[in-house]
PDB file of C-alpha atoms in Angstrom:
ATOM      1  CA  MET F 109      18.295 -14.927  -8.723  1.00 33.00           C
ATOM      2  CA  ARG F 110      18.596 -12.790  -5.601  1.00 33.00           C
ATOM      3  CA  THR F 111      20.408 -10.120  -7.595  1.00 33.00           C
ATOM      4  CA  VAL F 112      17.565  -9.940 -10.095  1.00 33.00           C
ATOM      5  CA  SER F 113      14.914  -9.604  -7.385  1.00 32.00           C
ATOM      6  CA  ALA F 114      16.954  -6.924  -5.604  1.00 32.00           C
ATOM      7  CA  CYS F 115      17.264  -4.982  -8.862  1.00 34.00           C
ATOM      8  CA  LEU F 116      13.544  -5.250  -9.437  1.00 33.00           C
ATOM      9  CA  LEU F 117      12.771  -3.957  -5.940  1.00 32.00           C
ATOM     10  CA  LEU F 118      15.191  -1.029  -6.127  1.00 31.00           C
ATOM     11  CA  PRO F 119      12.776   1.308  -7.996  1.00 33.00           C
ATOM     12  CA  LEU F 120      10.054   0.405  -5.515  1.00 33.00           C
ATOM     13  CA  LEU F 121      12.263   1.440  -2.610  1.00 32.00           C
ATOM     14  CA  PHE F 122      12.525   4.924  -4.088  1.00 32.00           C
ATOM     15  CA  GLY F 123       8.722   4.965  -4.125  1.00 35.00           C
ATOM     16  CA  VAL F 124       8.729   4.491  -0.342  1.00 34.00           C
ATOM     17  CA  VAL F 125      10.023   8.026   0.155  1.00 34.00           C
ATOM     18  CA  ALA F 126       7.516   9.566  -2.232  1.00 36.00           C
ATOM     19  CA  ALA F 127       4.572   7.535  -0.909  1.00 36.00           C
ATOM     20  CA  ASN F 128       5.114   8.872   2.597  1.00 38.00           C
ATOM     21  CA  LEU F 129       4.532  12.396   1.360  1.00 43.00           C
ATOM     22  CA  ILE F 130       0.863  11.750   0.553  1.00 52.00           C
ATOM     23  CA  PRO F 131      -1.183   9.832   3.152  1.00 55.00           C
ATOM     24  CA  TRP F 132      -4.120   7.643   2.243  1.00 51.00           C
ATOM     25  CA  VAL F 133      -7.524   9.217   2.957  1.00 55.00           C
ATOM     26  CA  GLY F 134      -8.746   6.058   4.677  1.00 50.00           C
ATOM     27  CA  GLU F 135      -5.957   6.100   7.291  1.00 50.00           C
ATOM     28  CA  ASP F 136      -7.996   8.096   9.816  1.00 49.00           C
ATOM     29  CA  GLY F 137     -11.008   5.864   9.202  1.00 44.00           C
ATOM     30  CA  GLY F 138     -13.321   8.817   8.621  1.00 47.00           C
ATOM     31  CA  GLU F 139     -15.300   9.890   5.625  1.00 48.00           C
ATOM     32  CA  LEU F 140     -14.323  12.963   3.656  1.00 50.00           C
ATOM     33  CA  GLN F 141     -16.050  16.024   4.986  1.00 54.00           C
ATOM     34  CA  THR F 142     -18.513  17.755   2.708  1.00 56.00           C
ATOM     35  CA  ILE F 143     -19.697  21.320   2.622  1.00 65.00           C
ATOM     36  CA  ASP F 144     -23.473  21.435   2.762  1.00 68.00           C
ATOM     37  CA  TRP F 145     -23.737  25.007   1.459  1.00 67.00           C
ATOM     38  CA  LEU F 146     -21.979  24.126  -1.822  1.00 72.00           C
ATOM     39  CA  THR F 147     -23.435  21.676  -4.330  1.00 74.00           C
ATOM     40  CA  ASP F 148     -21.198  19.092  -5.990  1.00 77.00           C
ATOM     41  CA  ASP F 149     -21.223  21.153  -9.189  1.00 77.00           C
ATOM     42  CA  GLN F 150     -20.208  24.277  -7.269  1.00 75.00           C
ATOM     43  CA  GLN F 151     -17.371  22.389  -5.544  1.00 77.00           C
ATOM     44  CA  LYS F 152     -16.139  21.038  -8.905  1.00 78.00           C
ATOM     45  CA  ALA F 153     -16.320  24.534 -10.409  1.00 77.00           C
ATOM     46  CA  LEU F 154     -14.315  26.047  -7.536  1.00 77.00           C
ATOM     47  CA  ALA F 155     -11.744  23.242  -7.699  1.00 80.00           C
ATOM     48  CA  SER F 156     -10.979  23.887 -11.348  1.00 79.00           C
ATOM     49  CA  ILE F 157     -10.792  27.692 -11.512  1.00 79.00           C
ATOM     50  CA  PRO F 158      -7.731  28.538 -13.640  1.00 77.00           C
ATOM     51  CA  PRO F 159      -5.184  30.883 -12.053  1.00 72.00           C
ATOM     52  CA  SER F 160      -6.034  33.680 -14.510  1.00 75.00           C
ATOM     53  CA  MET F 161      -9.681  33.694 -13.330  1.00 76.00           C
ATOM     54  CA  ILE F 162      -9.033  33.722  -9.589  1.00 76.00           C
ATOM     55  CA  PRO F 163     -10.329  36.940  -7.971  1.00 78.00           C
ATOM     56  CA  THR F 164      -7.706  38.985  -6.133  1.00 81.00           C
ATOM     57  CA  TRP F 165      -9.243  38.391  -2.707  1.00 78.00           C
ATOM     58  CA  LEU F 166      -9.201  34.600  -3.314  1.00 80.00           C
ATOM     59  CA  GLN F 167      -5.602  34.675  -4.577  1.00 82.00           C
ATOM     60  CA  ASN F 168      -4.609  36.534  -1.391  1.00 81.00           C
ATOM     61  CA  VAL F 169      -6.312  33.847   0.721  1.00 80.00           C
ATOM     62  CA  ILE F 170      -4.550  31.076  -1.250  1.00 81.00           C
ATOM     63  CA  ASP F 171      -1.155  32.796  -0.959  1.00 81.00           C
ATOM     64  CA  ALA F 172      -1.564  33.301   2.793  1.00 79.00           C
ATOM     65  CA  THR F 173      -2.657  29.680   3.249  1.00 76.00           C
ATOM     66  CA  ASN F 174       0.228  28.309   1.177  1.00 74.00           C
ATOM     67  CA  ARG F 175       2.730  30.201   3.325  1.00 74.00           C
ATOM     68  CA  ASP F 176       1.314  28.630   6.476  1.00 68.00           C
ATOM     69  CA  LEU F 177       0.877  25.034   5.221  1.00 66.00           C
ATOM     70  CA  ASN F 178       3.227  22.271   4.217  1.00 70.00           C
ATOM     71  CA  ASN F 179       2.031  19.431   1.976  1.00 69.00           C
ATOM     72  CA  ASP F 180       0.176  17.617   4.778  1.00 74.00           C
ATOM     73  CA  HIS F 181      -3.165  18.675   3.292  1.00 80.00           C
ATOM     74  CA  TRP F 182      -2.829  16.465   0.164  1.00 85.00           C
ATOM     75  CA  CYS F 183      -4.061  12.873   0.424  1.00 88.00           C
ATOM     76  CA  CYS F 184      -4.502   9.888  -1.845  1.00 89.00           C
ATOM     77  CA  ALA F 185      -8.006   8.633  -2.625  1.00 88.00           C
ATOM     78  CA  VAL F 186      -6.743   5.038  -2.874  1.00 88.00           C
ATOM     79  CA  ARG F 187      -4.392   3.085  -0.660  1.00 87.00           C
ATOM     80  CA  PRO F 188      -0.933   3.690  -2.200  1.00 88.00           C
ATOM     81  CA  VAL F 189       0.562   0.221  -1.799  1.00 90.00           C
ATOM     82  CA  GLN F 190       1.375  -2.601  -4.150  1.00 91.00           C
ATOM     83  CA  THR F 191       1.303  -6.220  -3.034  1.00 93.00           C
ATOM     84  CA  ILE F 192       4.305  -8.179  -4.257  1.00 95.00           C
ATOM     85  CA  VAL F 193       4.294 -11.980  -4.037  1.00 95.00           C
ATOM     86  CA  HIS F 194       7.698 -13.613  -3.646  1.00 95.00           C
ATOM     87  CA  SER F 195       8.584 -17.254  -4.088  1.00 96.00           C
ATOM     88  CA  ARG F 196      11.684 -19.250  -3.323  1.00 95.00           C
ATOM     89  CA  ALA F 197      12.721 -22.869  -3.876  1.00 95.00           C
ATOM     90  CA  ASP F 198      14.121 -24.348  -0.694  1.00 94.00           C
ATOM     91  CA  LEU F 199      15.886 -27.598   0.031  1.00 94.00           C
ATOM     92  CA  GLY F 200      14.572 -29.745   2.859  1.00 93.00           C
ATOM     93  CA  TYR F 201      15.657 -33.000   4.427  1.00 93.00           C
ATOM     94  CA  HIS F 202      13.579 -35.849   5.752  1.00 92.00           C
ATOM     95  CA  SER F 203      14.969 -38.528   8.045  1.00 93.00           C
ATOM     96  CA  VAL F 204      13.945 -42.105   7.197  1.00 92.00           C
ATOM     97  CA  ALA F 205      14.399 -45.125   9.465  1.00 92.00           C
ATOM     98  CA  ASN F 206      15.249 -48.270   7.498  1.00 92.00           C
ATOM     99  CA  LYS F 207      14.732 -51.723   9.023  1.00 94.00           C
ATOM    100  CA  GLN F 208      15.931 -55.138   7.948  1.00 93.00           C
ATOM    101  CA  THR F 209      15.411 -58.448   9.694  1.00 93.00           C
ATOM    102  CA  THR F 210      17.614 -61.477   9.058  1.00 93.00           C
ATOM    103  CA  TYR F 211      17.440 -64.953  10.542  1.00 91.00           C
ATOM    104  CA  GLU F 212      20.302 -67.140  11.704  1.00 91.00           C
ATOM    105  CA  SER F 213      20.633 -70.456  13.378  1.00 90.00           C
ATOM    106  CA  CYS F 214      21.226 -70.169  17.056  1.00 89.00           C
ATOM    107  CA  GLY F 215      20.681 -71.930  20.325  1.00 84.00           C
ATOM    108  CA  PHE F 216      21.640 -75.508  21.394  1.00 85.00           C
ATOM    109  CA  LEU F 217      23.306 -77.272  18.499  1.00 85.00           C
ATOM    110  CA  TRP F 218      22.165 -74.455  16.227  1.00 85.00           C
ATOM    111  CA  LEU F 219      18.703 -75.934  16.093  1.00 86.00           C
ATOM    112  CA  SER F 220      16.792 -72.723  16.696  1.00 88.00           C
ATOM    113  CA  ARG F 221      16.300 -69.681  14.471  1.00 91.00           C
ATOM    114  CA  CYS F 222      16.998 -66.248  15.852  1.00 91.00           C
ATOM    115  CA  SER F 223      16.072 -62.943  14.224  1.00 92.00           C
ATOM    116  CA  ILE F 224      18.534 -60.081  13.957  1.00 91.00           C
ATOM    117  CA  ASN F 225      17.082 -56.641  13.420  1.00 93.00           C
ATOM    118  CA  TYR F 226      19.153 -53.948  11.746  1.00 93.00           C
ATOM    119  CA  VAL F 227      18.061 -50.301  11.840  1.00 93.00           C
ATOM    120  CA  TRP F 228      19.830 -47.482  10.019  1.00 92.00           C
ATOM    121  CA  TYR F 229      18.829 -43.938   9.245  1.00 93.00           C
ATOM    122  CA  SER F 230      19.126 -42.054   6.004  1.00 92.00           C
ATOM    123  CA  MET F 231      18.361 -38.510   4.956  1.00 93.00           C
ATOM    124  CA  ASN F 232      16.250 -37.858   1.865  1.00 92.00           C
ATOM    125  CA  ALA F 233      16.515 -34.449   0.240  1.00 93.00           C
ATOM    126  CA  TYR F 234      13.466 -32.760  -1.301  1.00 93.00           C
ATOM    127  CA  TYR F 235      12.615 -29.354  -2.759  1.00 95.00           C
ATOM    128  CA  TYR F 236       9.638 -27.219  -1.821  1.00 94.00           C
ATOM    129  CA  THR F 237       8.453 -23.740  -2.787  1.00 95.00           C
ATOM    130  CA  SER F 238       7.889 -21.034  -0.192  1.00 94.00           C
ATOM    131  CA  TYR F 239       5.574 -18.105  -0.936  1.00 95.00           C
ATOM    132  CA  TRP F 240       5.170 -14.834   0.950  1.00 95.00           C
ATOM    133  CA  SER F 241       3.808 -11.425   0.123  1.00 96.00           C
ATOM    134  CA  GLU F 242       4.636  -7.911   1.211  1.00 95.00           C
ATOM    135  CA  GLU F 243       2.986  -4.555   0.726  1.00 93.00           C
ATOM    136  CA  VAL F 244       5.328  -1.982  -0.737  1.00 93.00           C
ATOM    137  CA  PRO F 245       4.395   1.715  -0.568  1.00 91.00           C
ATOM    138  CA  ILE F 246       4.163   3.387  -3.962  1.00 90.00           C
ATOM    139  CA  THR F 247       3.485   6.929  -5.051  1.00 90.00           C
ATOM    140  CA  CYS F 248      -0.135   7.959  -5.323  1.00 89.00           C
ATOM    141  CA  PRO F 249      -1.422   8.019  -8.912  1.00 90.00           C
ATOM    142  CA  PRO F 250      -1.736  11.671 -10.029  1.00 89.00           C
ATOM    143  CA  ASN F 251      -5.454  11.341 -10.734  1.00 89.00           C
ATOM    144  CA  GLN F 252      -6.044  10.086  -7.157  1.00 89.00           C
ATOM    145  CA  VAL F 253      -4.439  13.018  -5.283  1.00 88.00           C
ATOM    146  CA  ILE F 254      -7.160  14.903  -3.409  1.00 88.00           C
ATOM    147  CA  CYS F 255      -7.511  17.246  -0.447  1.00 87.00           C
ATOM    148  CA  CYS F 256      -7.424  15.587   2.959  1.00 87.00           C
ATOM    149  CA  ASN F 257     -10.227  15.676   5.513  1.00 85.00           C
ATOM    150  CA  GLY F 258     -10.749  19.181   6.771  1.00 82.00           C
ATOM    151  CA  TYR F 259      -9.771  20.766   3.431  1.00 85.00           C
ATOM    152  CA  ILE F 260     -11.564  21.675   0.205  1.00 83.00           C
ATOM    153  CA  LYS F 261     -10.062  22.123  -3.232  1.00 84.00           C
ATOM    154  CA  VAL F 262     -10.314  25.681  -4.550  1.00 82.00           C
ATOM    155  CA  ALA F 263      -8.398  26.654  -7.697  1.00 81.00           C
ATOM    156  CA  ASP F 264      -6.201  23.537  -7.488  1.00 82.00           C
ATOM    157  CA  HIS F 265      -5.217  24.385  -3.900  1.00 83.00           C
ATOM    158  CA  CYS F 266      -6.426  22.767  -0.692  1.00 84.00           C
ATOM    159  CA  LEU F 267      -7.817  25.309   1.721  1.00 83.00           C
ATOM    160  CA  PRO F 268      -8.807  24.562   5.336  1.00 83.00           C
ATOM    161  CA  LEU F 269     -12.572  24.230   5.796  1.00 81.00           C
ATOM    162  CA  ALA F 270     -12.443  26.661   8.727  1.00 78.00           C
ATOM    163  CA  LEU F 271     -10.993  29.299   6.391  1.00 77.00           C
ATOM    164  CA  VAL F 272     -13.450  28.508   3.608  1.00 76.00           C
ATOM    165  CA  GLN F 273     -16.351  28.923   6.049  1.00 76.00           C
ATOM    166  CA  GLN F 274     -15.286  32.564   6.535  1.00 78.00           C
ATOM    167  CA  TYR F 275     -15.649  33.205   2.787  1.00 76.00           C
ATOM    168  CA  HIS F 276     -18.640  30.978   2.218  1.00 72.00           C
ATOM    169  CA  GLY F 277     -20.853  33.718   0.721  1.00 74.00           C
ATOM    170  CA  ASP F 278     -18.178  34.898  -1.730  1.00 75.00           C
ATOM    171  CA  LEU F 279     -17.247  31.347  -2.779  1.00 74.00           C
ATOM    172  CA  ALA F 280     -20.872  30.273  -3.258  1.00 73.00           C
ATOM    173  CA  GLN F 281     -21.493  33.362  -5.392  1.00 77.00           C
ATOM    174  CA  LEU F 282     -18.347  32.702  -7.453  1.00 76.00           C
ATOM    175  CA  ALA F 283     -19.392  29.060  -7.985  1.00 75.00           C
ATOM    176  CA  GLN F 284     -22.870  30.168  -9.117  1.00 76.00           C
ATOM    177  CA  LEU F 285     -21.317  32.585 -11.630  1.00 76.00           C
ATOM    178  CA  ILE F 286     -19.131  29.797 -12.998  1.00 73.00           C
ATOM    179  CA  ASN F 287     -22.045  27.340 -13.239  1.00 73.00           C
ATOM    180  CA  ALA F 288     -24.248  29.977 -14.900  1.00 75.00           C
ATOM    181  CA  GLY F 289     -21.558  30.544 -17.520  1.00 70.00           C
ATOM    182  CA  ILE F 290     -21.051  34.187 -16.558  1.00 68.00           C
ATOM    183  CA  VAL F 291     -17.489  33.409 -15.491  1.00 61.00           C
ATOM    184  CA  SER F 292     -15.781  31.003 -17.860  1.00 56.00           C
ATOM    185  CA  ILE F 293     -13.207  28.541 -16.581  1.00 54.00           C
ATOM    186  CA  GLY F 294     -11.889  27.407 -19.880  1.00 50.00           C
TER     187      GLY F 294
END
């Protein structure tokens, strides 16, 4: 039985490595930052710009940012763990004291009755089930991968908010063009 459970856990252990690549958004305890100068529709439009529609200036910003960043700016919107409940049958022992009293004739001319107490101990075996649970890190579901705090998604890339603030006029204008249907995203 231990071999089976070890084989079942083996794929989950490989998930430990992958799960550490994408932190959970809730780890820092803070809410995701929002940009007050972009509406939700504008943010969604900027997030989904296809590569063929990205203006040259924006592609240059994305390329420069990607050279400077590792993957620390991607987070998971949900906590990437799975709770696994384990059980095991264990053998236990219980000590039992057994008593027996017998009576014999005793005393002067064997006219009295005396009691003799016998005590012996025995062990009784019993089975019981133990349960425990553990949280195993798993990879973040693809539809739950988002930009971490301090980043905003633009053209399927996470850009630092400080950098986006520098281009806020250009990005807001681009988002308005997309929402107005002047620039098509697909």
